C-alpha cells in the first residue's frame, strides 16, 4: 500500500509559531527549574505564567484573523513525513481556559507551596508538575496527529499522578498508584487502536486520516479500543475507579487542576477522534451508548455526592456527575446523514467543559481555604463557617450557582444549546436528563450552603490562617464561570450571535427557580445529613408528608452507594472495561 499523499494545504500560517511557544515555554520552565533548584522554582513558575498568558492571548486574537486554523509544520515537513501543529476554535477555547485556571490556582498555591528548608520537596514538585501539565495540555490542544496526542496524554498522566500524593500519606499514595495503573491500562488500549490505524493507512495525521478512513473492521475496532481507553482516562462511569480517592485526597490546588483540567485532556482527544478523524463511523447506537453512560454518571455521581460526609469527597463525586454531562453531546451532534456535525451540540459541550473547569476549580480552592482554616471538611461541622470565612463560602456558592446553569454563566449557555439541539432532533429523553442534572447540581450546592449558613453552637476557633489571596483566587474563577455566557463565542465556536442575551428576563428567573427548587427537594430526599434544624417545628412541618418518600430515596441512595463501592473494585472495573469495548464495537459494526 502506498503512503498517503501530503496534505496540499498544509503550510505554516502566519502566527503559527505561537503554537510552538505554547508548548516550548512551559517545557523550558520545567528544565530551567531543575537547573536552578528548589529555591528558584517559584520564581521560574511566576515568570512563565505571564509569558504563557501573553502567548495564549496572542493566539486567541490571531486565530479569527486567519483564513483557517493556525498551522505550524515542524521542520517544514508536511504530513505524513512531518508533524503538524494545528489550532482551531476548539483549541483556542481550551488554551484560554487552561491558562486562566492555572493562573488562578498558582495564586492560591503561593502560600501553600512556598519553598522552605523544612519541607522543600513538595513545593518543588508542585511547581514543576504544574508547568509540565500545562505543556502537556497545550500539546493535546494543538497536536495534529494521533501519536502526538498519545505522547502528550502520557506526559499529562505522569505529571498528574504525583500531584495526588504530594503530602506523602499512605492513602494518597494508594490513590496515586491506582490512578497510575488504570491510566496506563487506558493508554494501552489507545495505543493498540493507533497501531491498527497506522497499519491500515500508513499515517496518524488527523487531516489525512479523515480523508482516507472507511467503515472497515480494522478501523472500527481501533475506534472502539481508543474510545474505551480515553473513557478510562476521563473517568466516565463505570470506569471511574480512580477518580474519587485521587481528587479528594490531593491538596486543594492539585484537586483543582485534576478535576478542572486533567480529565479534559482525554475528553478533548475523544472529540478529535470522533468529530474530526471519523465523524461518519460511530453511528446512532454508539453515540447513544456514550450518552447513556453519561446519564448514568450524572445519576450515580450526584446521588453518591449527596451522601458524603466530607466536602472534598462531595465535590469529587460531583465531578463524576459533571463529566457525564459532556458525553450528552454525541447523540445530539448527529445530523440527518448520520455524521457528527461541528454544530451547536459540540459548542455546548465545549462550553460545558470550560464552565466546569473554572467553576469546579473555584469550588476545590474554596474548600481548601475552609479546610485550612477549620482543620476539617466535615459537612455537618460547617455551622457558622459563612460568618467566619465569608469569601470562601461566597466563592463556593458562586461556583455552584454557575454550575447549576444560572444566567449568564457558561453552563447556562451550554445547556440552552444542548436543549435546543435535543428538541430539534426529537431526542426528548436527553431533555429530561439535562434538566435532572441541573437539579442534582443544585441539590449538593444547597446541602452545603444549608450547613454553612446555619449558626454554630460554639464559637469557631480557626486552626490556621485564611490568606485573602486564596479566597480571591477562588472567587475570580467563580466569577469567570458565572460570566462566560456573555463572551462573543461565535468567533471560535458555532454559537448563534446573541445567544447568551436572548434568555434574560422571566426565562432567566424560571431557569434559576426550576433547578433551585428541584435541587432543594432532592437534597431533602436523598441526603442522610439533613440541615442542623432537622428537629425544629419548621423542618417537621416541611417533611411531614415526605417521610415515606424520603425513606425510599435514602434506601435507593444506599443501594447506589453500595453499587458504586462494588464498581470501583479492580475485578468489576476490568469487566466493565471489556463490556464497554465490546458494546462500542458491536454498535459501530451494526451502524456500518
Coordinates of C-alpha atoms in Angstrom, one line a residue:
X1 CA 0.0 0.0 0.0
X2 CA 1.4 3.4 -1.0
X3 CA 1.7 6.1 1.7
X4 CA -0.9 8.8 1.6
X5 CA -0.1 11.9 -0.3
X6 CA 0.9 15.0 1.6
X7 CA -1.8 17.4 2.7
X8 CA -1.9 20.0 -0.1
X9 CA -2.9 23.0 2.0
X10 CA -0.5 22.2 4.9
X11 CA 1.6 25.3 5.1
X12 CA 2.8 27.2 8.1
X13 CA 0.4 30.0 8.7
X14 CA 1.3 33.5 10.0
X15 CA 1.2 33.3 13.7
X16 CA 1.7 29.5 13.7
X17 CA 4.9 29.8 15.7
X18 CA 2.7 30.7 18.7
X19 CA 1.7 27.1 18.8
X20 CA 5.3 26.1 19.3
X21 CA 5.8 28.6 22.0
X22 CA 2.7 27.4 23.8
X23 CA 4.4 24.0 24.2
X24 CA 8.1 25.1 24.4
X25 CA 7.8 27.8 27.1
X26 CA 6.3 25.6 29.9
X27 CA 8.7 22.8 29.0
X28 CA 11.6 25.3 29.1
X29 CA 10.3 26.4 32.5
X30 CA 10.5 22.8 33.8
X31 CA 14.1 22.4 32.6
X32 CA 15.1 25.7 34.0
X33 CA 13.6 24.9 37.4
X34 CA 15.6 21.7 37.5
X35 CA 18.8 23.5 36.7
X36 CA 18.3 26.4 39.2
X37 CA 17.0 24.2 42.0
X38 CA 14.2 24.4 44.5
X39 CA 14.9 27.9 45.8
X40 CA 14.1 29.4 42.4
X41 CA 11.3 27.1 41.3
X42 CA 8.5 29.5 42.3
X43 CA 10.3 32.4 40.6
X44 CA 10.6 30.4 37.4
X45 CA 6.9 29.5 37.6
X46 CA 5.8 33.1 38.1
X47 CA 8.0 34.1 35.2
X48 CA 6.5 31.5 32.9
X49 CA 2.8 32.2 33.8
X50 CA 2.6 35.8 32.5
X51 CA 4.6 34.8 29.4
X52 CA 2.1 32.0 28.7
X53 CA -0.8 34.3 29.3
X54 CA 0.6 36.6 26.6
X55 CA 1.2 33.7 24.2
X56 CA -2.4 32.4 24.7
X57 CA -3.9 35.8 24.3
X58 CA -2.0 36.4 21.1
X59 CA -3.2 33.0 19.8
X60 CA -6.8 33.8 20.6
X61 CA -6.5 37.2 18.9
X62 CA -4.7 36.0 15.8
X63 CA -6.9 33.0 15.1
X64 CA -10.1 34.9 14.0
X65 CA -8.0 36.9 11.5
X66 CA -6.6 33.8 9.8
X67 CA -8.4 32.2 6.9
X68 CA -8.5 28.8 8.7
X69 CA -6.8 27.1 11.6
X70 CA -3.3 28.1 12.6
X71 CA -0.8 25.6 11.3
X72 CA 2.9 25.1 12.1
X73 CA 4.9 22.4 10.3
X74 CA 7.7 21.2 12.5
X75 CA 10.9 21.2 10.4
X76 CA 8.9 22.4 7.4
X77 CA 8.0 18.8 6.6
X78 CA 4.4 18.2 5.5
X79 CA 2.5 15.2 6.9
X80 CA 2.8 12.2 6.6
X81 CA 6.6 12.7 6.7
X82 CA 6.4 15.5 9.1
X83 CA 4.4 16.6 12.1
X84 CA 1.9 19.5 12.0
X85 CA 0.6 21.5 14.9
X86 CA -2.9 22.9 14.3
X87 CA -5.2 25.2 16.3
X88 CA -8.8 25.9 15.5
X89 CA -11.6 27.5 17.6
X90 CA -11.8 24.4 19.9
X91 CA -8.1 24.6 20.6
X92 CA -8.2 28.4 21.3
X93 CA -11.0 28.0 23.8
X94 CA -9.3 25.2 25.7
X95 CA -5.9 27.0 25.6
X96 CA -7.5 30.1 27.1
X97 CA -9.5 28.2 29.8
X98 CA -6.3 26.3 30.8
X99 CA -4.3 29.5 31.1
X100 CA -7.0 31.1 33.3
X101 CA -7.4 28.1 35.6
X102 CA -3.7 27.5 36.1
X103 CA -3.0 31.2 36.7
X104 CA -5.7 31.4 39.5
X105 CA -4.5 28.1 41.0
X106 CA -1.0 29.4 41.1
X107 CA -2.1 32.5 43.1
X108 CA -3.8 30.2 45.5
X109 CA -0.8 27.9 45.8
X110 CA 1.6 30.7 46.6
X111 CA 1.1 30.4 50.3
X112 CA 0.6 26.6 50.4
X113 CA 3.6 25.7 48.3
X114 CA 6.2 28.2 49.5
X115 CA 9.7 26.8 49.3
X116 CA 11.0 26.2 52.8
X117 CA 14.0 24.4 54.3
X118 CA 11.8 22.2 56.4
X119 CA 9.8 20.7 53.5
X120 CA 11.5 21.6 50.2
X121 CA 10.3 18.6 48.2
X122 CA 6.5 19.3 47.9
X123 CA 6.8 22.9 46.7
X124 CA 9.5 22.0 44.2
X125 CA 7.4 19.1 42.9
X126 CA 4.2 21.1 42.7
X127 CA 5.5 23.9 40.6
X128 CA 7.4 21.5 38.3
X129 CA 4.4 19.3 37.8
X130 CA 2.1 22.3 37.2
X131 CA 4.3 23.6 34.4
X132 CA 4.5 20.0 33.0
X133 CA 0.8 19.6 33.0
X134 CA 0.4 23.0 31.2
X135 CA 2.8 21.9 28.5
X136 CA 1.1 18.5 28.1
X137 CA -2.4 20.0 27.9
X138 CA -1.3 22.6 25.3
X139 CA 0.2 19.8 23.2
X140 CA -3.1 18.0 23.3
X141 CA -5.0 21.1 22.2
X142 CA -2.7 21.9 19.2
X143 CA -1.5 18.4 18.3
X144 CA -2.2 17.4 14.7
X145 CA -1.8 13.6 14.7
X146 CA -2.9 10.8 17.0
X147 CA 0.5 9.7 18.1
X148 CA 1.5 13.2 19.2
X149 CA -1.7 13.2 21.2
X150 CA -0.8 9.9 22.7
X151 CA 2.6 11.2 23.8
X152 CA 1.1 14.3 25.3
X153 CA -1.6 12.3 27.1
X154 CA 1.1 10.1 28.7
X155 CA 3.1 13.2 29.8
X156 CA -0.1 14.5 31.3
X157 CA -0.7 11.3 33.2
X158 CA 2.9 11.1 34.6
X159 CA 2.7 14.7 35.6
X160 CA -0.8 14.5 37.2
X161 CA -0.3 11.2 39.2
X162 CA 2.4 12.7 41.6
X163 CA 0.1 15.6 42.4
X164 CA -2.3 13.2 44.1
X165 CA 0.4 12.1 46.6
X166 CA 2.2 15.3 47.3
X167 CA 1.6 15.0 51.1
X168 CA 3.1 11.5 51.2
X169 CA 0.2 10.0 53.3
X170 CA -0.3 6.2 52.7
X171 CA -3.9 6.7 51.5
X172 CA -2.9 9.3 48.9
X173 CA 0.0 7.1 47.7
X174 CA -2.5 4.2 47.2
X175 CA -4.8 6.6 45.3
X176 CA -2.0 7.7 43.1
X177 CA -0.9 4.2 42.4
X178 CA -4.5 3.2 41.5
X179 CA -4.7 6.2 39.2
X180 CA -1.4 5.4 37.5
X181 CA -2.2 1.7 36.9
X182 CA -5.7 2.4 35.5
X183 CA -4.5 5.3 33.3
X184 CA -1.8 3.0 31.9
X185 CA -4.4 0.4 31.1
X186 CA -6.3 3.1 29.2
X187 CA -3.1 4.1 27.4
X188 CA -2.5 0.5 26.2
X189 CA -6.0 0.4 24.6
X190 CA -5.5 3.8 22.9
X191 CA -2.1 2.7 21.6
X192 CA -3.5 -0.5 20.2
X193 CA -6.0 1.5 18.3
X194 CA -3.5 3.8 16.9
X195 CA -1.3 0.9 15.8
X196 CA -4.3 -0.6 13.9
X197 CA -4.9 2.7 12.1
X198 CA -1.3 3.2 11.2
X199 CA -1.0 -0.3 9.9
X200 CA -4.0 0.2 7.7
X201 CA -3.4 3.8 6.4
X202 CA 0.3 4.5 7.0
X203 CA -0.4 7.8 8.8
X204 CA -1.8 9.1 12.0
X205 CA -2.3 12.7 10.9
X206 CA -5.8 13.8 11.7
X207 CA -6.5 15.6 8.4
X208 CA -5.1 12.7 6.3
X209 CA -7.0 10.1 8.3
X210 CA -10.2 12.0 7.9
X211 CA -9.9 11.7 4.1
X212 CA -9.0 8.1 4.0
X213 CA -10.7 6.3 6.9
X214 CA -13.5 4.0 5.9
X215 CA -16.0 1.6 7.6
X216 CA -13.8 -1.5 7.7
X217 CA -13.4 -4.0 10.6
X218 CA -9.9 -2.7 11.5
X219 CA -10.8 1.0 11.8
X220 CA -14.0 0.2 13.7
X221 CA -12.1 -2.0 16.2
X222 CA -9.5 0.7 16.5
X223 CA -12.1 3.3 17.3
X224 CA -13.7 1.1 20.0
X225 CA -10.3 0.4 21.6
X226 CA -9.2 4.1 21.5
X227 CA -12.6 5.3 22.8
X228 CA -12.6 2.9 25.8
X229 CA -9.0 3.9 26.7
X230 CA -9.9 7.6 26.6
X231 CA -13.1 6.9 28.7
X232 CA -10.9 5.2 31.3
X233 CA -8.6 8.3 31.5
X234 CA -11.6 10.6 31.6
X235 CA -13.2 8.5 34.4
X236 CA -16.6 8.2 32.8
X237 CA -19.0 5.9 34.7
X238 CA -18.5 2.9 35.2
X239 CA -14.7 3.4 34.6
X240 CA -14.2 5.8 37.5
X241 CA -12.2 3.5 39.7
X242 CA -9.5 6.1 40.4
X243 CA -11.3 9.5 40.4
X244 CA -12.9 9.9 43.9
X245 CA -9.9 8.9 46.1
X246 CA -7.5 10.8 43.8
X247 CA -9.4 14.1 43.6
X248 CA -10.5 14.0 47.3
X249 CA -7.1 13.1 48.7
X250 CA -4.9 15.6 46.8
X251 CA -4.1 19.1 48.1
X252 CA -6.7 21.7 47.2
X253 CA -4.6 23.3 44.4
X254 CA -3.8 19.8 42.9
X255 CA -7.5 18.8 43.1
X256 CA -8.5 21.9 41.2
X257 CA -6.1 21.1 38.4
X258 CA -7.0 17.4 38.4
X259 CA -10.8 18.0 38.3
X260 CA -10.8 21.2 36.2
X261 CA -8.2 20.4 33.6
X262 CA -6.6 17.0 33.6
X263 CA -9.8 15.0 32.7
X264 CA -10.5 17.4 29.9
X265 CA -7.3 16.4 28.1
X266 CA -8.5 12.9 27.3
X267 CA -12.0 14.2 26.6
X268 CA -10.6 16.6 24.0
X269 CA -8.8 13.8 22.2
X270 CA -12.0 11.9 22.1
X271 CA -13.7 14.9 20.4
X272 CA -10.9 15.0 17.8
X273 CA -11.2 11.2 17.2
X274 CA -15.0 11.2 16.8
X275 CA -15.6 14.6 15.2
X276 CA -12.5 15.1 13.0
X277 CA -11.0 11.7 12.2
X278 CA -14.1 9.6 11.7
X279 CA -17.3 11.6 12.1
X280 CA -19.3 9.1 10.0
X281 CA -18.2 5.8 11.6
X282 CA -19.7 5.8 15.2
X283 CA -23.3 5.8 14.2
X284 CA -26.5 6.3 16.2
X285 CA -26.2 3.4 18.6
X286 CA -22.6 4.1 19.6
X287 CA -23.4 7.8 20.3
X288 CA -26.5 6.8 22.3
X289 CA -24.3 4.4 24.3
X290 CA -21.8 7.1 25.3
X291 CA -24.7 9.4 26.3
X292 CA -26.3 6.7 28.3
X293 CA -23.1 6.2 30.2
X294 CA -23.0 10.0 30.7
X295 CA -26.6 9.9 32.1
X296 CA -25.7 7.1 34.5
X297 CA -22.7 9.1 35.6
X298 CA -25.0 12.1 36.4
X299 CA -27.3 9.9 38.5
X300 CA -24.7 7.8 40.3
X301 CA -22.3 10.7 40.9
X302 CA -25.0 13.1 42.2
X303 CA -26.7 10.6 44.5
X304 CA -23.4 9.4 46.0
X305 CA -22.2 13.0 46.3
X306 CA -25.3 13.8 48.4
X307 CA -24.4 11.0 50.8
X308 CA -20.8 12.1 51.5
X309 CA -19.8 13.3 54.9
X310 CA -16.6 15.1 53.7
X311 CA -16.8 18.2 51.5
X312 CA -13.9 17.3 49.2
X313 CA -15.5 13.8 48.5
X314 CA -18.8 15.5 47.7
X315 CA -17.1 17.7 45.1
X316 CA -15.1 14.7 43.7
X317 CA -18.3 12.8 43.1
X318 CA -19.9 15.9 41.6
X319 CA -17.0 15.9 39.1
X320 CA -18.0 12.4 38.1
X321 CA -21.5 13.7 37.5
X322 CA -20.4 16.7 35.6
X323 CA -18.2 14.5 33.3
X324 CA -21.4 12.7 32.4
X325 CA -22.8 16.0 31.0
X326 CA -20.0 16.2 28.5
X327 CA -21.0 12.9 26.8
X328 CA -24.5 14.0 26.1
X329 CA -23.2 15.9 23.1
X330 CA -22.5 12.8 20.9
X331 CA -26.1 11.8 20.0
X332 CA -27.1 15.5 19.8
X333 CA -24.4 16.2 17.3
X334 CA -25.6 13.6 14.8
X335 CA -27.1 15.1 11.6
X336 CA -29.6 13.6 9.3
X337 CA -27.0 11.7 7.3
X338 CA -25.6 10.1 10.5
X339 CA -22.4 12.1 10.7
X340 CA -21.2 14.0 13.8
X341 CA -21.5 17.7 12.9
X342 CA -19.4 20.6 14.2
X343 CA -22.6 22.5 15.3
X344 CA -24.4 23.7 18.4
X345 CA -24.1 20.4 20.3
X346 CA -20.3 20.5 20.0
X347 CA -20.2 24.1 21.0
X348 CA -22.4 23.3 24.0
X349 CA -20.1 20.5 25.1
X350 CA -17.0 22.7 24.9
X351 CA -18.7 25.5 26.8
X352 CA -19.8 23.0 29.5
X353 CA -16.2 21.7 29.7
X354 CA -14.7 25.2 30.3
X355 CA -17.5 26.2 32.6
X356 CA -16.9 23.1 34.7
X357 CA -13.1 23.7 34.7
X358 CA -13.5 27.2 36.1
X359 CA -16.4 26.5 38.5
X360 CA -15.1 23.2 39.9
X361 CA -11.6 24.6 40.3
X362 CA -13.1 27.5 42.2
X363 CA -15.1 25.1 44.5
X364 CA -12.0 23.0 45.3
X365 CA -10.0 26.1 46.1
X366 CA -12.7 27.4 48.3
X367 CA -12.9 24.1 50.2
X368 CA -9.1 24.2 50.5
X369 CA -9.4 27.5 52.3
X370 CA -12.2 26.2 54.5
X371 CA -10.2 23.1 55.3
X372 CA -7.0 25.1 56.1
X373 CA -8.9 27.4 58.4
X374 CA -11.1 24.8 60.2
X375 CA -8.8 21.8 60.1
X376 CA -11.5 19.6 58.7
X377 CA -14.1 19.5 55.9
X378 CA -16.9 17.6 57.6
X379 CA -20.2 18.9 56.1
X380 CA -22.1 18.6 59.4
X381 CA -19.4 20.6 61.1
X382 CA -19.7 23.6 58.8
X383 CA -22.2 25.5 61.0
X384 CA -21.1 29.2 61.3
X385 CA -18.4 29.0 58.7
X386 CA -20.2 31.5 56.5
X387 CA -19.6 34.2 59.2
X388 CA -16.1 33.1 59.9
X389 CA -15.0 32.7 56.2
X390 CA -17.4 34.7 54.1
X391 CA -15.3 34.9 51.0
X392 CA -14.6 31.2 50.9
X393 CA -18.3 30.4 51.2
X394 CA -19.2 33.0 48.7
X395 CA -16.7 31.6 46.2
X396 CA -18.1 28.1 46.7
X397 CA -21.7 29.4 46.3
X398 CA -21.0 31.3 43.1
X399 CA -19.1 28.3 41.6
X400 CA -22.0 26.1 42.4
X401 CA -24.5 28.6 41.1
X402 CA -22.5 28.8 37.8
X403 CA -22.6 25.0 37.5
X404 CA -26.4 25.0 38.0
X405 CA -26.7 26.9 34.8
X406 CA -27.9 30.3 36.0
X407 CA -27.7 33.2 33.6
X408 CA -25.3 34.5 32.4
X409 CA -23.0 31.5 33.2
X410 CA -21.3 29.5 30.5
X411 CA -23.1 26.4 31.8
X412 CA -26.4 28.2 31.2
X413 CA -25.5 28.9 27.5
X414 CA -24.2 25.4 27.1
X415 CA -27.4 23.9 28.5
X416 CA -29.5 26.1 26.2
X417 CA -27.6 25.0 23.1
X418 CA -27.9 21.3 24.1
X419 CA -31.6 21.6 24.9
X420 CA -32.3 23.3 21.5
X421 CA -30.4 20.5 19.8
X422 CA -32.3 17.8 21.7
X423 CA -35.6 19.4 20.8
X424 CA -34.7 19.9 17.1
X425 CA -33.6 16.3 16.7
X426 CA -36.5 14.9 18.6
X427 CA -34.4 13.3 21.3
X428 CA -36.7 14.3 24.2
X429 CA -35.2 11.9 26.7
X430 CA -32.0 13.9 26.8
X431 CA -34.0 17.0 27.7
X432 CA -35.1 15.1 30.8
X433 CA -31.5 14.2 31.6
X434 CA -30.3 17.7 31.2
X435 CA -33.0 19.2 33.5
X436 CA -32.5 16.5 36.1
X437 CA -28.7 17.1 36.0
X438 CA -29.2 20.8 36.8
X439 CA -31.4 19.9 39.8
X440 CA -28.9 17.4 41.2
X441 CA -26.2 20.0 40.8
X442 CA -28.3 22.4 42.8
X443 CA -29.0 19.7 45.4
X444 CA -25.5 19.3 46.7
X445 CA -24.8 23.1 46.5
X446 CA -28.0 23.7 48.6
X447 CA -27.0 21.0 51.0
X448 CA -23.5 22.5 51.7
X449 CA -24.8 26.1 51.9
X450 CA -27.6 25.0 54.3
X451 CA -25.0 23.8 56.8
X452 CA -22.5 26.6 56.1
X453 CA -25.2 29.3 56.7
X454 CA -26.6 27.7 59.8
X455 CA -25.5 29.2 63.2
X456 CA -22.8 27.5 65.3
X457 CA -23.5 26.3 68.8
X458 CA -19.9 27.2 69.8
X459 CA -17.6 30.0 68.6
X460 CA -15.5 28.8 65.7
X461 CA -11.8 28.5 66.5
X462 CA -9.8 28.8 63.3
X463 CA -7.0 26.2 63.2
X464 CA -4.9 28.1 60.7
X465 CA -4.6 31.3 58.7
X466 CA -7.0 32.1 55.8
X467 CA -4.9 34.3 53.4
X468 CA -7.0 36.7 51.4
X469 CA -5.2 35.8 48.2
X470 CA -6.6 32.2 48.3
X471 CA -10.2 33.4 48.6
X472 CA -9.7 36.0 45.8
X473 CA -8.2 33.3 43.5
X474 CA -11.2 31.1 44.1
X475 CA -13.7 34.0 43.8
X476 CA -12.1 35.1 40.5
X477 CA -12.6 31.7 38.9
X478 CA -16.2 31.5 40.2
X479 CA -17.0 35.0 38.7
X480 CA -15.3 33.9 35.4
X481 CA -17.5 30.8 35.2
X482 CA -20.5 32.9 36.0
X483 CA -19.8 35.4 33.2
X484 CA -18.8 33.1 30.4
X485 CA -22.2 33.3 28.8
X486 CA -21.7 36.9 27.6
X487 CA -18.4 36.2 25.8
X488 CA -18.7 36.5 21.9
X489 CA -18.1 32.8 21.3
X490 CA -19.2 33.0 17.6
X491 CA -15.6 33.8 16.6
X492 CA -14.4 30.4 17.8
X493 CA -17.4 28.1 18.2
X494 CA -20.7 27.6 16.3
X495 CA -22.7 29.7 18.7
X496 CA -25.6 31.8 17.3
X497 CA -24.9 35.5 17.7
X498 CA -26.5 37.0 20.8
X499 CA -27.5 33.6 22.1
X500 CA -26.3 34.5 25.6
X501 CA -28.5 37.5 25.9
X502 CA -31.8 36.3 24.5
X503 CA -32.9 34.4 27.6
X504 CA -32.7 37.2 30.2
X505 CA -36.0 38.2 31.9
X506 CA -38.7 35.8 33.0
X507 CA -36.9 32.9 31.2
X508 CA -33.8 33.5 33.3
X509 CA -35.8 33.6 36.5
X510 CA -37.5 30.3 35.6
X511 CA -34.2 28.7 34.7
X512 CA -32.9 29.6 38.2
X513 CA -36.1 28.6 40.1
X514 CA -36.5 25.2 38.5
X515 CA -33.1 23.8 39.5
X516 CA -33.1 25.6 42.8
X517 CA -36.5 24.3 43.9
X518 CA -35.9 20.8 42.4
X519 CA -32.4 20.7 44.0
X520 CA -33.8 21.6 47.4
X521 CA -36.3 18.8 47.2
X522 CA -33.6 16.3 46.1
X523 CA -31.3 17.4 48.9
X524 CA -34.1 16.8 51.4
X525 CA -34.9 13.4 49.9
X526 CA -31.5 11.9 49.3
X527 CA -29.2 13.4 51.9
X528 CA -28.8 11.4 55.1
X529 CA -27.2 14.6 56.6
X530 CA -30.1 17.0 56.8
X531 CA -30.0 20.6 58.0
X532 CA -29.0 21.0 61.6
X533 CA -32.5 22.3 62.3
X534 CA -34.0 18.9 61.4
X535 CA -35.7 18.7 64.8
X536 CA -37.3 22.1 64.6
X537 CA -41.0 22.6 64.0
X538 CA -40.4 24.1 60.6
X539 CA -38.5 21.1 59.4
X540 CA -41.1 18.7 60.7
X541 CA -43.9 20.6 59.0
X542 CA -41.9 20.7 55.8
X543 CA -41.2 17.0 55.7
X544 CA -44.4 15.7 57.3
X545 CA -45.7 14.3 54.1
X546 CA -42.3 13.3 52.7
X547 CA -41.4 10.7 55.3
X548 CA -42.2 7.5 53.2
X549 CA -40.7 9.1 50.0
X550 CA -37.6 10.2 51.9
X551 CA -37.1 6.7 53.3
X552 CA -37.4 5.2 49.8
X553 CA -34.9 7.7 48.4
X554 CA -32.5 7.1 51.3
X555 CA -32.7 3.3 50.6
X556 CA -32.2 3.9 46.9
X557 CA -29.2 6.2 47.7
X558 CA -27.7 3.4 49.9
X559 CA -28.1 0.9 47.1
X560 CA -26.4 3.3 44.7
X561 CA -23.5 3.9 47.1
X562 CA -23.1 0.2 47.7
X563 CA -23.1 -0.3 43.9
X564 CA -20.5 2.4 43.5
X565 CA -18.3 0.7 46.0
X566 CA -18.6 -2.5 44.0
X567 CA -18.0 -0.9 40.7
X568 CA -14.7 0.7 42.0
X569 CA -13.2 -2.7 42.6
X570 CA -10.5 -3.9 40.1
X571 CA -12.3 -7.0 39.0
X572 CA -15.6 -5.2 38.4
X573 CA -13.9 -2.4 36.6
X574 CA -12.0 -4.8 34.4
X575 CA -15.2 -6.5 33.4
X576 CA -16.8 -3.1 32.7
X577 CA -13.8 -2.1 30.6
X578 CA -14.2 -5.2 28.5
X579 CA -18.0 -4.8 28.2
X580 CA -17.8 -1.1 27.1
X581 CA -15.3 -2.0 24.4
X582 CA -17.4 -4.9 23.1
X583 CA -20.6 -2.8 23.2
X584 CA -18.9 0.1 21.3
X585 CA -17.5 -2.2 18.7
X586 CA -20.9 -4.0 18.3
X587 CA -22.7 -0.7 17.9
X588 CA -20.3 0.5 15.3
X589 CA -20.4 -2.7 13.3
X590 CA -24.2 -2.6 13.4
X591 CA -24.2 1.0 12.1
X592 CA -21.8 0.2 9.3

